[in-house]
Amino acid sequence: MLLLDAALDWLAHGLFAASWWQIVLYTLAVTHITILSVTLYLHRHQAHRALDLHAIPSHFFRFWLWLTTGQVTKEWVGVHRKHHAKCETMEDPHSPHAHGIKTVLYTGAELYRAETKNKETLAKFGRGTPDDWIERNLYTRFSWQGVGLMLIINLALFGVAGLSVWAVQMMWIPITAAGIINGIGHYWGYRNFEAPDASTNVSPWGIIIGGEELHNNHHTYPTSAKFSVKPYEFDIGWGYIRAMEIMGLASVKKVPPRLRLGAIQPVADEKTLEALIAHRYEVMAGFARELRRAGKAELALLEAKKADVSRLKLANRWLHRDEDKVPAAARPQIAQIRAEHPVLDKMVTMREELRQMWLSTSASREQLAADLQGWCHRAEESGIAALREFSMKLRAARA
């Protein structure tokens, strides 16, 4: 009878008889560590080599991922690198534009697991991942035994309530990574940069998913260990990296490049061209700000005349975007707005001319520098203040 009472008490309370709020705190803590293991170890360290990790955190993250996700490093890295290499195509393992947003949101984990069975993906994109004794004989060979051990630990600690804790742990990465980042992070949100894919920043504050919320920033600078680029953005993963760096447990290899501004040169030269190409995303983000400012000025003029502003408001959402990123339904209205507003039309035309300078594969360096000089001259003689100011700032740019 005493044994039965003890068993029932253990099932009800576990070893620690933790209160509900203690169980919640424990769940938040362990899922947070799992997120950090994914973003710091799998993503920034292994997949992109943005930082080097000391053996202590590296082995801890490997063990924790085995315990809480059953994740095999080579599989995760291979699938993720292929995602970057084939982004938004049918070969992208989990693009919402290729497979549909609902498919990625609801079955993102299944898409990932299906791609891990592709031996060609792992052979081509999974190179350089751990292949030591413990990886071969435990983490890879018995990849799902770890989560079984985690279930036993949770049951021992909290009794039956441990089942709920374990269930949350098992759902955490499929929902946050496979669903939110792979799905929403390529479908909805804001964009700082015109990266060649459809990546978006889900939120400017990367806390819940370890900084992965800043997905457009990451796709723009994939080899950067830091995901935040704007003063108002926060990447909690970067905070942990800096702390580990101070303790000698990590070494950062690359962060987002910053455009340097020096004295305004008399004319744009080859150094200006180097800065334009090296910092093209930041340069074009600056042009986008000027274009939006010009759009607001045109909007103010229409409002002063009590005219209809709905079409211009729609156009202002898309004028700074690459043409292939503009929805087909919006293009006729944008063309009409450009015809009615010569200032905006001129700026959009010159934006595309500037973009073509780093897309060109046939022009020589000297020809491109001459083209850039001509572009700056036309911008400053256009009579458009936004173009003139942008061109002068561009002439001050250095790589």
Short mmCIF file of C-alpha atoms in Angstrom, two decimals:
data_model
loop_
_atom_site.label_atom_id
_atom_site.label_comp_id
_atom_site.label_asym_id
_atom_site.label_seq_id
_atom_site.Cartn_x
_atom_site.Cartn_y
_atom_site.Cartn_z
CA MET A 1 0.00 0.00 0.00
CA LEU A 2 2.84 2.37 0.85
CA LEU A 3 4.50 1.57 -2.47
CA LEU A 4 1.28 2.33 -4.36
CA ASP A 5 0.84 5.63 -2.48
CA ALA A 6 4.45 6.56 -3.29
CA ALA A 7 3.91 5.74 -6.97
CA LEU A 8 0.72 7.80 -7.14
CA ASP A 9 2.41 10.70 -5.36
CA TRP A 10 5.31 10.55 -7.83
CA LEU A 11 2.92 10.50 -10.80
CA ALA A 12 1.09 13.51 -9.39
CA HIS A 13 4.08 15.59 -8.29
CA GLY A 14 7.33 14.08 -9.56
CA LEU A 15 10.54 14.19 -7.58
CA PHE A 16 10.42 17.91 -6.84
CA ALA A 17 6.68 18.55 -6.33
CA ALA A 18 7.11 21.68 -8.46
CA SER A 19 4.32 24.24 -8.67
CA TRP A 20 2.76 25.08 -12.02
CA TRP A 21 4.75 28.29 -12.41
CA GLN A 22 8.00 26.46 -11.69
CA ILE A 23 7.16 23.95 -14.41
CA VAL A 24 6.42 26.84 -16.81
CA LEU A 25 9.76 28.50 -15.99
CA TYR A 26 11.58 25.21 -16.51
CA THR A 27 9.85 24.74 -19.87
CA LEU A 28 10.75 28.26 -21.00
CA ALA A 29 14.36 27.74 -19.91
CA VAL A 30 14.88 24.42 -21.69
CA THR A 31 13.19 25.56 -24.91
CA HIS A 32 15.28 28.72 -24.88
CA ILE A 33 18.45 26.65 -24.62
CA THR A 34 17.23 24.55 -27.55
CA ILE A 35 16.67 27.69 -29.65
CA LEU A 36 20.16 28.90 -28.78
CA SER A 37 21.61 25.53 -29.74
CA VAL A 38 19.98 25.82 -33.17
CA THR A 39 20.83 29.45 -33.91
CA LEU A 40 24.33 29.57 -32.40
CA TYR A 41 25.63 26.08 -33.11
CA LEU A 42 23.72 24.67 -36.10
CA HIS A 43 23.03 27.89 -37.95
CA ARG A 44 25.72 30.49 -37.34
CA HIS A 45 28.61 28.17 -36.46
CA GLN A 46 28.11 25.01 -38.51
CA ALA A 47 26.03 26.08 -41.54
CA HIS A 48 27.58 29.49 -42.25
CA ARG A 49 30.90 29.43 -40.38
CA ALA A 50 30.17 32.95 -39.12
CA LEU A 51 31.91 32.17 -35.84
CA ASP A 52 34.14 29.52 -34.29
CA LEU A 53 33.00 27.86 -31.07
CA HIS A 54 35.22 26.45 -28.35
CA ALA A 55 34.92 22.69 -27.78
CA ILE A 56 32.99 23.20 -24.52
CA PRO A 57 29.91 25.05 -25.90
CA SER A 58 30.15 23.14 -29.17
CA HIS A 59 29.89 19.74 -27.48
CA PHE A 60 27.25 21.00 -25.07
CA PHE A 61 25.03 22.21 -27.93
CA ARG A 62 25.47 18.91 -29.79
CA PHE A 63 24.46 16.97 -26.69
CA TRP A 64 21.51 19.25 -25.94
CA LEU A 65 20.18 18.99 -29.49
CA TRP A 66 20.42 15.20 -29.32
CA LEU A 67 18.56 15.26 -26.01
CA THR A 68 15.80 17.69 -26.98
CA THR A 69 15.35 17.39 -30.76
CA GLY A 70 17.12 14.28 -32.06
CA GLN A 71 18.73 16.61 -34.58
CA VAL A 72 21.67 15.34 -36.65
CA THR A 73 24.08 18.19 -37.42
CA LYS A 74 24.93 17.06 -40.96
CA GLU A 75 21.26 16.79 -41.91
CA TRP A 76 20.31 20.22 -40.60
CA VAL A 77 23.32 21.90 -42.17
CA GLY A 78 22.84 20.15 -45.52
CA VAL A 79 19.18 21.11 -45.81
CA HIS A 80 19.82 24.69 -44.71
CA ARG A 81 22.71 25.28 -47.09
CA LYS A 82 20.61 23.91 -49.94
CA HIS A 83 17.84 26.32 -48.94
CA HIS A 84 20.26 29.24 -49.44
CA ALA A 85 21.68 27.84 -52.66
CA LYS A 86 18.26 27.14 -54.24
CA CYS A 87 16.19 29.76 -52.45
CA GLU A 88 12.60 30.28 -53.70
CA THR A 89 12.94 27.63 -56.42
CA MET A 90 11.30 24.22 -56.58
CA GLU A 91 14.60 22.78 -55.35
CA ASP A 92 14.38 24.86 -52.18
CA PRO A 93 13.43 22.31 -49.49
CA HIS A 94 10.95 24.62 -47.75
CA SER A 95 10.15 27.79 -49.71
CA PRO A 96 6.54 28.99 -49.22
CA HIS A 97 6.70 30.49 -52.72
CA ALA A 98 7.58 27.13 -54.23
CA HIS A 99 5.53 24.82 -52.00
CA GLY A 100 2.80 27.13 -50.67
CA ILE A 101 2.64 28.98 -47.36
CA LYS A 102 0.12 26.57 -45.81
CA THR A 103 2.30 23.58 -46.69
CA VAL A 104 5.37 25.12 -45.04
CA LEU A 105 3.44 26.36 -41.99
CA TYR A 106 1.65 23.10 -41.27
CA THR A 107 4.03 20.48 -42.65
CA GLY A 108 7.39 22.26 -42.60
CA ALA A 109 8.92 19.58 -40.40
CA GLU A 110 7.83 16.89 -42.86
CA LEU A 111 9.40 18.84 -45.75
CA TYR A 112 12.64 19.00 -43.79
CA ARG A 113 12.60 15.28 -42.93
CA ALA A 114 11.92 14.37 -46.56
CA GLU A 115 14.98 16.37 -47.68
CA THR A 116 17.22 14.67 -45.10
CA LYS A 117 16.61 11.41 -46.99
CA ASN A 118 18.20 12.94 -50.09
CA LYS A 119 21.76 11.57 -49.99
CA GLU A 120 22.88 13.98 -52.71
CA THR A 121 21.84 16.94 -50.54
CA LEU A 122 23.82 15.66 -47.55
CA ALA A 123 26.88 14.80 -49.65
CA LYS A 124 26.97 18.16 -51.42
CA PHE A 125 25.82 20.58 -48.73
CA GLY A 126 26.61 18.74 -45.48
CA ARG A 127 30.39 18.86 -45.77
CA GLY A 128 32.57 19.90 -42.85
CA THR A 129 30.18 18.85 -40.09
CA PRO A 130 31.32 16.71 -37.11
CA ASP A 131 32.31 13.14 -37.94
CA ASP A 132 33.96 12.02 -34.70
CA TRP A 133 33.32 8.86 -32.67
CA ILE A 134 30.47 10.26 -30.57
CA GLU A 135 28.74 11.66 -33.64
CA ARG A 136 28.89 8.36 -35.51
CA ASN A 137 28.12 6.06 -32.57
CA LEU A 138 25.61 8.11 -30.57
CA TYR A 139 24.23 11.33 -32.01
CA THR A 140 23.68 10.01 -35.55
CA ARG A 141 23.29 6.29 -34.90
CA PHE A 142 20.82 6.74 -32.03
CA SER A 143 19.41 10.13 -32.96
CA TRP A 144 15.95 9.61 -31.41
CA GLN A 145 17.05 7.85 -28.24
CA GLY A 146 18.01 11.25 -26.85
CA VAL A 147 14.46 12.57 -26.89
CA GLY A 148 13.35 9.33 -25.23
CA LEU A 149 15.82 10.03 -22.44
CA MET A 150 14.44 13.58 -22.20
CA LEU A 151 10.95 12.14 -21.73
CA ILE A 152 12.18 9.96 -18.86
CA ILE A 153 13.89 12.95 -17.23
CA ASN A 154 10.77 15.11 -17.46
CA LEU A 155 8.57 12.34 -16.06
CA ALA A 156 11.00 11.83 -13.18
CA LEU A 157 11.08 15.55 -12.38
CA PHE A 158 7.39 16.42 -12.72
CA GLY A 159 5.38 13.22 -12.90
CA VAL A 160 2.56 13.15 -15.42
CA ALA A 161 2.98 16.90 -16.00
CA GLY A 162 6.35 16.04 -17.51
CA LEU A 163 4.50 14.68 -20.54
CA SER A 164 3.23 18.17 -21.32
CA VAL A 165 6.70 19.66 -20.87
CA TRP A 166 8.15 17.07 -23.24
CA ALA A 167 5.40 17.68 -25.79
CA VAL A 168 6.18 21.41 -25.81
CA GLN A 169 9.87 20.63 -26.28
CA MET A 170 9.13 18.35 -29.21
CA MET A 171 6.91 20.95 -30.92
CA TRP A 172 9.16 23.94 -30.26
CA ILE A 173 11.58 23.68 -33.18
CA PRO A 174 9.04 22.37 -35.75
CA ILE A 175 6.78 25.35 -34.97
CA THR A 176 9.36 28.13 -34.56
CA ALA A 177 11.97 27.08 -37.10
CA ALA A 178 10.18 24.89 -39.65
CA GLY A 179 6.95 26.91 -39.51
CA ILE A 180 7.57 30.51 -38.51
CA ILE A 181 11.07 31.15 -39.90
CA ASN A 182 10.92 28.97 -43.01
CA GLY A 183 7.31 29.97 -43.69
CA ILE A 184 6.47 33.45 -42.40
CA GLY A 185 10.11 34.52 -42.70
CA HIS A 186 9.77 34.25 -46.48
CA TYR A 187 6.21 35.47 -46.77
CA TRP A 188 5.30 38.26 -44.36
CA GLY A 189 7.20 41.00 -42.54
CA TYR A 190 9.42 43.95 -43.35
CA ARG A 191 12.56 44.08 -45.49
CA ASN A 192 15.61 46.21 -44.78
CA PHE A 193 17.36 45.04 -47.93
CA GLU A 194 16.46 43.93 -51.43
CA ALA A 195 18.04 40.50 -51.07
CA PRO A 196 17.52 38.36 -54.21
CA ASP A 197 15.03 36.14 -52.39
CA ALA A 198 11.73 36.82 -50.60
CA SER A 199 13.13 36.78 -47.04
CA THR A 200 11.56 39.10 -44.48
CA ASN A 201 12.21 40.20 -40.92
CA VAL A 202 9.34 38.79 -38.85
CA SER A 203 10.07 41.17 -35.96
CA PRO A 204 12.77 43.76 -35.18
CA TRP A 205 13.28 42.12 -31.78
CA GLY A 206 14.84 38.69 -32.08
CA ILE A 207 14.20 37.21 -28.66
CA ILE A 208 11.78 34.28 -28.77
CA ILE A 209 13.54 32.55 -31.69
CA GLY A 210 17.04 33.59 -30.70
CA GLY A 211 17.42 36.37 -33.29
CA GLU A 212 16.22 34.26 -36.21
CA GLU A 213 13.28 36.64 -36.51
CA LEU A 214 15.67 38.95 -38.41
CA HIS A 215 15.57 36.68 -41.43
CA ASN A 216 15.91 39.27 -44.22
CA ASN A 217 19.05 40.61 -42.55
CA HIS A 218 20.44 37.08 -42.40
CA HIS A 219 19.73 36.31 -46.06
CA THR A 220 21.35 39.60 -47.04
CA TYR A 221 24.51 38.84 -45.02
CA PRO A 222 24.40 35.05 -44.54
CA THR A 223 27.96 34.72 -43.23
CA SER A 224 27.46 37.33 -40.51
CA ALA A 225 27.35 36.18 -36.88
CA LYS A 226 25.18 39.18 -36.02
CA PHE A 227 21.66 39.37 -37.40
CA SER A 228 20.63 42.87 -36.25
CA VAL A 229 21.71 45.81 -38.44
CA LYS A 230 19.44 48.73 -37.50
CA PRO A 231 19.67 50.68 -34.21
CA TYR A 232 16.15 49.58 -33.23
CA GLU A 233 16.77 45.87 -33.91
CA PHE A 234 17.82 43.39 -31.24
CA ASP A 235 19.41 39.98 -31.74
CA ILE A 236 19.59 38.09 -28.46
CA GLY A 237 21.77 35.45 -30.08
CA TRP A 238 24.40 38.10 -30.73
CA GLY A 239 24.33 38.97 -27.02
CA TYR A 240 25.19 35.38 -26.14
CA ILE A 241 27.94 35.31 -28.78
CA ARG A 242 29.53 38.45 -27.35
CA ALA A 243 29.36 36.96 -23.83
CA MET A 244 31.03 33.75 -25.01
CA GLU A 245 33.62 35.77 -26.92
CA ILE A 246 34.54 37.66 -23.74
CA MET A 247 34.95 34.33 -21.93
CA GLY A 248 37.13 32.96 -24.73
CA LEU A 249 34.50 30.43 -25.81
CA ALA A 250 33.74 31.92 -29.24
CA SER A 251 35.48 33.85 -31.98
CA VAL A 252 33.48 35.98 -34.41
CA LYS A 253 34.64 35.74 -38.03
CA LYS A 254 32.31 38.18 -39.74
CA VAL A 255 29.61 40.80 -39.03
CA PRO A 256 27.52 42.90 -41.46
CA PRO A 257 29.75 45.29 -43.43
CA ARG A 258 29.31 48.99 -42.78
CA LEU A 259 29.58 51.57 -45.52
CA ARG A 260 32.21 54.22 -44.71
CA LEU A 261 31.69 57.82 -45.77
CA GLY A 262 34.68 60.08 -46.31
CA ALA A 263 35.16 63.35 -48.14
CA ILE A 264 32.90 63.89 -51.15
CA GLN A 265 34.99 63.13 -54.23
CA PRO A 266 34.87 65.54 -57.22
CA VAL A 267 33.61 62.66 -59.37
CA ALA A 268 32.68 59.05 -58.73
CA ASP A 269 35.77 56.89 -59.26
CA GLU A 270 36.75 53.23 -59.10
CA LYS A 271 36.82 53.41 -55.28
CA THR A 272 33.22 54.61 -55.40
CA LEU A 273 32.40 51.69 -57.69
CA GLU A 274 34.06 49.28 -55.23
CA ALA A 275 31.96 50.71 -52.39
CA LEU A 276 28.77 50.46 -54.46
CA ILE A 277 29.35 46.80 -55.30
CA ALA A 278 30.61 45.76 -51.86
CA HIS A 279 27.80 47.57 -50.03
CA ARG A 280 25.10 47.36 -52.68
CA TYR A 281 22.35 46.30 -50.27
CA GLU A 282 23.06 49.14 -47.86
CA VAL A 283 23.40 51.62 -50.74
CA MET A 284 20.07 50.56 -52.22
CA ALA A 285 18.43 50.71 -48.80
CA GLY A 286 19.58 54.34 -48.67
CA PHE A 287 18.12 54.97 -52.11
CA ALA A 288 14.86 53.38 -50.96
CA ARG A 289 14.67 55.88 -48.09
CA GLU A 290 15.07 58.76 -50.54
CA LEU A 291 12.45 57.25 -52.84
CA ARG A 292 9.99 56.89 -49.98
CA ARG A 293 10.68 60.48 -48.96
CA ALA A 294 9.96 61.66 -52.51
CA GLY A 295 6.79 59.58 -52.52
CA LYS A 296 5.60 61.24 -49.29
CA ALA A 297 6.24 64.66 -50.81
CA GLU A 298 4.15 63.76 -53.86
CA LEU A 299 1.48 62.41 -51.55
CA ALA A 300 1.39 65.69 -49.62
CA LEU A 301 0.87 67.62 -52.85
CA LEU A 302 -2.08 65.43 -53.80
CA GLU A 303 -3.62 65.74 -50.34
CA ALA A 304 -3.30 69.52 -50.52
CA LYS A 305 -5.32 69.41 -53.75
CA LYS A 306 -7.92 67.11 -52.13
CA ALA A 307 -7.17 64.56 -54.84
CA ASP A 308 -7.44 60.77 -54.60
CA VAL A 309 -4.28 59.39 -52.95
CA SER A 310 -5.16 55.70 -52.76
CA ARG A 311 -3.26 54.68 -55.90
CA LEU A 312 -0.16 56.63 -54.89
CA LYS A 313 -0.21 55.06 -51.43
CA LEU A 314 -0.28 51.62 -53.05
CA ALA A 315 2.53 52.53 -55.42
CA ASN A 316 4.69 53.89 -52.60
CA ARG A 317 4.69 50.40 -51.07
CA TRP A 318 6.40 48.95 -54.13
CA LEU A 319 8.36 51.65 -55.97
CA HIS A 320 11.58 50.88 -54.07
CA ARG A 321 11.36 47.13 -54.73
CA ASP A 322 12.97 45.17 -57.57
CA GLU A 323 10.47 44.72 -60.38
CA ASP A 324 10.31 40.93 -60.01
CA LYS A 325 9.28 41.38 -56.35
CA VAL A 326 6.27 43.56 -57.23
CA PRO A 327 2.92 41.68 -57.38
CA ALA A 328 1.58 41.43 -60.92
CA ALA A 329 -1.74 42.93 -59.81
CA ALA A 330 -0.01 46.13 -58.64
CA ARG A 331 2.11 46.73 -61.75
CA PRO A 332 -0.56 48.49 -63.92
CA GLN A 333 -1.31 50.99 -61.16
CA ILE A 334 2.40 51.58 -60.56
CA ALA A 335 2.92 52.25 -64.28
CA GLN A 336 0.07 54.77 -64.20
CA ILE A 337 1.46 56.50 -61.12
CA ARG A 338 4.90 56.74 -62.73
CA ALA A 339 3.31 58.34 -65.81
CA GLU A 340 1.53 60.90 -63.61
CA HIS A 341 4.51 61.68 -61.35
CA PRO A 342 7.71 62.40 -63.33
CA VAL A 343 9.82 62.74 -60.17
CA LEU A 344 8.98 59.23 -59.02
CA ASP A 345 9.37 57.86 -62.53
CA LYS A 346 12.84 59.39 -62.82
CA MET A 347 13.93 57.99 -59.47
CA VAL A 348 12.65 54.49 -60.24
CA THR A 349 14.40 54.57 -63.64
CA MET A 350 17.69 55.69 -62.11
CA ARG A 351 17.37 53.12 -59.32
CA GLU A 352 17.26 50.35 -61.91
CA GLU A 353 20.22 51.85 -63.78
CA LEU A 354 22.23 51.85 -60.57
CA ARG A 355 21.25 48.25 -59.80
CA GLN A 356 22.39 47.10 -63.23
CA MET A 357 25.94 48.23 -62.49
CA TRP A 358 26.67 45.26 -60.23
CA LEU A 359 24.54 42.88 -62.26
CA SER A 360 26.55 43.54 -65.43
CA THR A 361 28.87 40.68 -66.38
CA SER A 362 30.21 42.05 -69.66
CA ALA A 363 31.27 45.64 -68.89
CA SER A 364 34.84 46.32 -67.79
CA ARG A 365 35.76 47.94 -64.49
CA GLU A 366 36.73 51.14 -66.32
CA GLN A 367 33.43 51.20 -68.23
CA LEU A 368 31.42 50.68 -65.05
CA ALA A 369 33.30 53.50 -63.30
CA ALA A 370 32.55 55.79 -66.27
CA ASP A 371 28.87 54.71 -66.17
CA LEU A 372 28.73 55.53 -62.47
CA GLN A 373 30.23 58.98 -63.11
CA GLY A 374 27.56 59.60 -65.71
CA TRP A 375 24.85 58.36 -63.38
CA CYS A 376 25.95 60.72 -60.61
CA HIS A 377 26.12 63.64 -63.04
CA ARG A 378 22.57 63.01 -64.28
CA ALA A 379 21.30 62.58 -60.73
CA GLU A 380 22.76 65.87 -59.59
CA GLU A 381 21.51 67.72 -62.68
CA SER A 382 18.01 66.21 -62.47
CA GLY A 383 16.59 68.99 -60.32
CA ILE A 384 15.36 66.37 -57.83
CA ALA A 385 16.72 67.10 -54.36
CA ALA A 386 16.52 63.49 -53.18
CA LEU A 387 18.58 62.29 -56.18
CA ARG A 388 21.16 65.04 -55.77
CA GLU A 389 21.68 64.34 -52.05
CA PHE A 390 21.93 60.61 -52.62
CA SER A 391 24.49 61.07 -55.41
CA MET A 392 26.67 63.32 -53.26
CA LYS A 393 26.60 60.80 -50.43
CA LEU A 394 27.48 58.07 -52.92
CA ARG A 395 30.53 60.05 -54.05
CA ALA A 396 31.68 60.04 -50.42
CA ALA A 397 31.37 56.27 -50.07
CA ARG A 398 34.42 54.05 -49.60
CA ALA A 399 34.56 50.26 -49.25
#
